[in-house]
mmCIF file of C-alpha atoms in Angstrom:
data_model
loop_
_atom_site.group_PDB
_atom_site.id
_atom_site.type_symbol
_atom_site.label_atom_id
_atom_site.label_comp_id
_atom_site.label_asym_id
_atom_site.label_seq_id
_atom_site.Cartn_x
_atom_site.Cartn_y
_atom_site.Cartn_z
ATOM 1 C CA MET A 134 82.741 89.915 130.368
ATOM 2 C CA ASN A 135 86.098 89.825 128.592
ATOM 3 C CA ASN A 136 86.610 93.045 126.609
ATOM 4 C CA GLN A 137 90.128 92.063 125.467
ATOM 5 C CA PRO A 138 89.173 91.454 121.788
ATOM 6 C CA LEU A 139 87.257 94.754 121.650
ATOM 7 C CA ARG A 140 90.198 96.639 123.167
ATOM 8 C CA LEU A 141 92.593 95.008 120.687
ATOM 9 C CA LEU A 142 90.355 96.011 117.782
ATOM 10 C CA LEU A 143 90.170 99.611 119.029
ATOM 11 C CA VAL A 144 93.946 99.790 119.465
ATOM 12 C CA LEU A 145 94.562 98.423 115.967
ATOM 13 C CA CYS A 146 91.998 100.823 114.465
ATOM 14 C CA ALA A 147 93.684 103.721 116.243
ATOM 15 C CA LEU A 148 97.098 102.616 114.939
ATOM 16 C CA VAL A 149 95.853 102.351 111.372
ATOM 17 C CA LEU A 150 94.000 105.659 111.466
ATOM 18 C CA THR A 151 96.789 107.635 113.114
ATOM 19 C CA SER A 152 99.829 106.120 111.440
ATOM 20 C CA CYS A 153 99.829 108.362 108.369
ATOM 21 C CA SER A 154 102.538 110.572 109.827
ATOM 22 C CA SER A 155 104.883 107.722 110.676
ATOM 23 C CA ASN A 156 107.939 106.934 108.593
ATOM 24 C CA SER A 157 106.667 103.475 107.681
ATOM 25 C CA GLU A 158 103.499 104.880 106.109
ATOM 26 C CA ILE A 159 105.237 107.120 103.610
ATOM 27 C CA GLU A 160 108.555 105.307 103.561
ATOM 28 C CA LEU A 161 110.359 105.824 100.319
ATOM 29 C CA ALA A 162 112.525 102.917 99.427
ATOM 30 C CA GLY A 163 116.221 103.180 98.891
ATOM 31 C CA ASN A 164 117.765 103.045 95.452
ATOM 32 C CA THR A 165 115.382 104.958 93.231
ATOM 33 C CA SER A 166 114.883 108.522 92.158
ATOM 34 C CA GLU A 167 111.400 107.662 90.952
ATOM 35 C CA PRO A 168 108.779 109.769 92.788
ATOM 36 C CA ILE A 169 106.084 107.889 94.647
ATOM 37 C CA THR A 170 102.536 109.177 94.429
ATOM 38 C CA VAL A 171 100.688 109.030 97.725
ATOM 39 C CA ILE A 172 97.314 107.392 97.097
ATOM 40 C CA ALA A 173 94.451 108.255 99.430
ATOM 41 C CA GLU A 174 93.113 105.347 101.442
ATOM 42 C CA LYS A 175 89.445 104.379 101.086
ATOM 43 C CA SER A 176 87.484 103.261 104.157
ATOM 44 C CA ILE A 177 87.030 99.733 102.723
ATOM 45 C CA GLU A 178 90.814 99.477 102.301
ATOM 46 C CA ALA A 179 91.447 100.591 105.895
ATOM 47 C CA GLU A 180 88.873 98.054 107.115
ATOM 48 C CA ILE A 181 90.518 95.221 105.173
ATOM 49 C CA LEU A 182 93.936 96.021 106.618
ATOM 50 C CA VAL A 183 92.518 96.131 110.163
ATOM 51 C CA LEU A 184 90.692 92.823 109.644
ATOM 52 C CA ILE A 185 93.832 91.147 108.327
ATOM 53 C CA ASN A 186 95.918 92.430 111.230
ATOM 54 C CA ASN A 187 93.217 91.378 113.715
ATOM 55 C CA TYR A 188 93.239 87.903 112.174
ATOM 56 C CA ARG A 189 97.028 87.736 112.395
ATOM 57 C CA VAL A 190 97.069 88.836 116.054
ATOM 58 C CA ALA A 191 94.315 86.342 116.934
ATOM 59 C CA ASN A 192 96.512 83.621 115.422
ATOM 60 C CA GLY A 193 99.683 84.649 117.254
ATOM 61 C CA LEU A 194 101.265 86.474 114.311
ATOM 62 C CA SER A 195 102.792 89.945 114.159
ATOM 63 C CA VAL A 196 100.965 93.017 112.909
ATOM 64 C CA LEU A 197 101.910 94.119 109.390
ATOM 65 C CA ASN A 198 102.849 97.729 108.600
ATOM 66 C CA LYS A 199 101.623 99.739 105.650
ATOM 67 C CA LEU A 200 104.056 100.906 102.992
ATOM 68 C CA GLN A 201 103.205 103.415 100.253
ATOM 69 C CA THR A 202 105.543 101.731 97.755
ATOM 70 C CA ILE A 203 103.336 98.627 97.958
ATOM 71 C CA LYS A 204 100.159 100.721 97.637
ATOM 72 C CA SER A 205 101.289 102.118 94.289
ATOM 73 C CA GLN A 206 101.872 98.613 92.893
ATOM 74 C CA ALA A 207 98.547 97.318 94.240
ATOM 75 C CA ASN A 208 96.705 100.298 92.786
ATOM 76 C CA THR A 209 98.265 99.875 89.345
ATOM 77 C CA HIS A 210 97.330 96.181 89.277
ATOM 78 C CA THR A 211 93.755 96.794 90.441
ATOM 79 C CA ASN A 212 93.265 99.321 87.654
ATOM 80 C CA TYR A 213 94.764 96.831 85.175
ATOM 81 C CA MET A 214 92.268 94.154 86.261
ATOM 82 C CA ILE A 215 89.383 96.600 85.831
ATOM 83 C CA ASP A 216 90.636 97.522 82.347
ATOM 84 C CA GLN A 217 90.904 93.807 81.460
ATOM 85 C CA ASN A 218 87.539 93.014 83.096
ATOM 86 C CA LYS A 219 89.051 89.999 84.911
ATOM 87 C CA ILE A 220 90.949 89.161 88.047
ATOM 88 C CA SER A 221 94.465 87.918 87.576
ATOM 89 C CA HIS A 222 98.019 87.813 88.813
ATOM 90 C CA ASP A 223 99.252 88.975 85.397
ATOM 91 C CA PHE A 224 102.711 90.554 85.586
ATOM 92 C CA PHE A 225 103.171 89.567 89.240
ATOM 93 C CA TYR A 226 106.868 89.016 88.543
ATOM 94 C CA GLN A 227 107.153 92.717 87.570
ATOM 95 C CA ARG A 228 105.490 93.872 90.800
ATOM 96 C CA LYS A 229 107.743 91.505 92.746
ATOM 97 C CA GLU A 230 110.857 92.802 90.998
ATOM 98 C CA TYR A 231 109.809 96.418 91.568
ATOM 99 C CA LEU A 232 109.244 95.785 95.285
ATOM 100 C CA THR A 233 112.507 93.869 95.572
ATOM 101 C CA GLN A 234 114.412 96.797 94.094
ATOM 102 C CA ASN A 235 112.428 99.727 95.525
ATOM 103 C CA ALA A 236 111.220 98.448 98.894
ATOM 104 C CA ASN A 237 114.055 96.032 99.707
ATOM 105 C CA ALA A 238 111.590 93.138 99.711
ATOM 106 C CA VAL A 239 113.021 89.653 100.184
ATOM 107 C CA GLY A 240 109.609 88.006 99.827
ATOM 108 C CA VAL A 241 106.389 89.049 98.075
ATOM 109 C CA GLY A 242 102.866 87.590 98.092
ATOM 110 C CA GLU A 243 99.641 88.737 96.491
ATOM 111 C CA ASN A 244 95.912 88.165 96.933
ATOM 112 C CA VAL A 245 93.362 89.387 94.396
ATOM 113 C CA ALA A 246 89.576 89.309 94.423
ATOM 114 C CA TYR A 247 86.543 90.620 92.584
ATOM 115 C CA GLY A 248 82.898 91.277 93.332
ATOM 116 C CA TYR A 249 82.873 91.277 97.136
ATOM 117 C CA SER A 250 80.858 94.155 98.562
ATOM 118 C CA SER A 251 82.443 94.558 101.995
ATOM 119 C CA ALA A 252 85.779 94.308 103.753
ATOM 120 C CA GLU A 253 84.528 91.401 105.856
ATOM 121 C CA SER A 254 83.324 89.397 102.858
ATOM 122 C CA VAL A 255 86.598 89.645 100.941
ATOM 123 C CA VAL A 256 88.779 88.884 103.989
ATOM 124 C CA ASN A 257 86.543 85.928 104.926
ATOM 125 C CA ALA A 258 86.844 84.562 101.380
ATOM 126 C CA TRP A 259 90.638 84.869 101.476
ATOM 127 C CA VAL A 260 90.838 83.146 104.870
ATOM 128 C CA LYS A 261 88.705 80.249 103.557
ATOM 129 C CA SER A 262 91.064 79.749 100.596
ATOM 130 C CA GLU A 263 94.276 77.897 101.507
ATOM 131 C CA SER A 264 96.501 79.795 99.065
ATOM 132 C CA HIS A 265 95.159 83.213 100.060
ATOM 133 C CA LYS A 266 95.223 82.312 103.754
ATOM 134 C CA LYS A 267 98.881 81.315 103.355
ATOM 135 C CA ASN A 268 99.677 84.893 102.304
ATOM 136 C CA ILE A 269 97.638 86.404 105.149
ATOM 137 C CA GLU A 270 99.460 84.167 107.640
ATOM 138 C CA GLY A 271 102.819 84.473 105.875
ATOM 139 C CA ASN A 272 106.145 85.615 107.238
ATOM 140 C CA PHE A 273 105.689 89.170 105.968
ATOM 141 C CA THR A 274 106.408 92.556 107.543
ATOM 142 C CA HIS A 275 104.460 95.009 105.364
ATOM 143 C CA PHE A 276 101.314 95.065 103.265
ATOM 144 C CA GLU A 277 98.893 97.275 101.393
ATOM 145 C CA ILE A 278 95.598 96.998 99.569
ATOM 146 C CA SER A 279 93.936 98.655 96.618
ATOM 147 C CA ALA A 280 90.171 98.488 96.157
ATOM 148 C CA GLU A 281 88.501 100.093 93.150
ATOM 149 C CA LYS A 282 85.038 99.871 91.622
ATOM 150 C CA ASP A 283 84.504 99.235 87.924
ATOM 151 C CA ASN A 284 81.873 101.074 85.861
ATOM 152 C CA ASP A 285 79.220 98.601 87.051
ATOM 153 C CA GLY A 286 80.038 99.311 90.710
ATOM 154 C CA LYS A 287 81.787 95.975 91.369
ATOM 155 C CA TRP A 288 84.872 95.995 93.569
ATOM 156 C CA TYR A 289 88.280 94.698 92.489
ATOM 157 C CA PHE A 290 90.979 94.109 95.122
ATOM 158 C CA THR A 291 94.753 93.671 95.097
ATOM 159 C CA ASN A 292 96.408 92.918 98.443
ATOM 160 C CA ILE A 293 100.221 92.718 98.356
ATOM 161 C CA PHE A 294 102.445 91.468 101.194
ATOM 162 C CA ILE A 295 106.205 91.853 101.474
ATOM 163 C CA LYS A 296 108.939 90.811 103.856
ATOM 164 C CA LYS A 297 111.770 93.292 104.362
#
């Protein structure tokens, strides 16, 4: 029996769960004096990031690193979508500009979703959509996710990818 995929999953889970003390996790980007609030990671968010990295590795792509600067932008947008009661890419250009200036991003992509109840279901939906899959498979180096429930208990998701 080949346990290679199981070992890979365990290694990636260990990396995600133990990386909070690394510089890339709490990396503050260059040219700003603006403080960055560290946002606690939910288990569904950690699962999504692991699933995306597992998918990338299975398809011969590099693992993406987390970056708190991205998390803050994803979180703000997820809360905006909940307030608007709709999913959207509204103001993407502002998030892109912020990440270009504050995280030295040279490329930015974004996936959003609504209503999925598990990490697997939202990642599977993104992989089945060509435009979302393009971001997951993109030439990026860092990513983050924000998942929040609205007052009715429905999840909203913002997944942002950048290339440094």
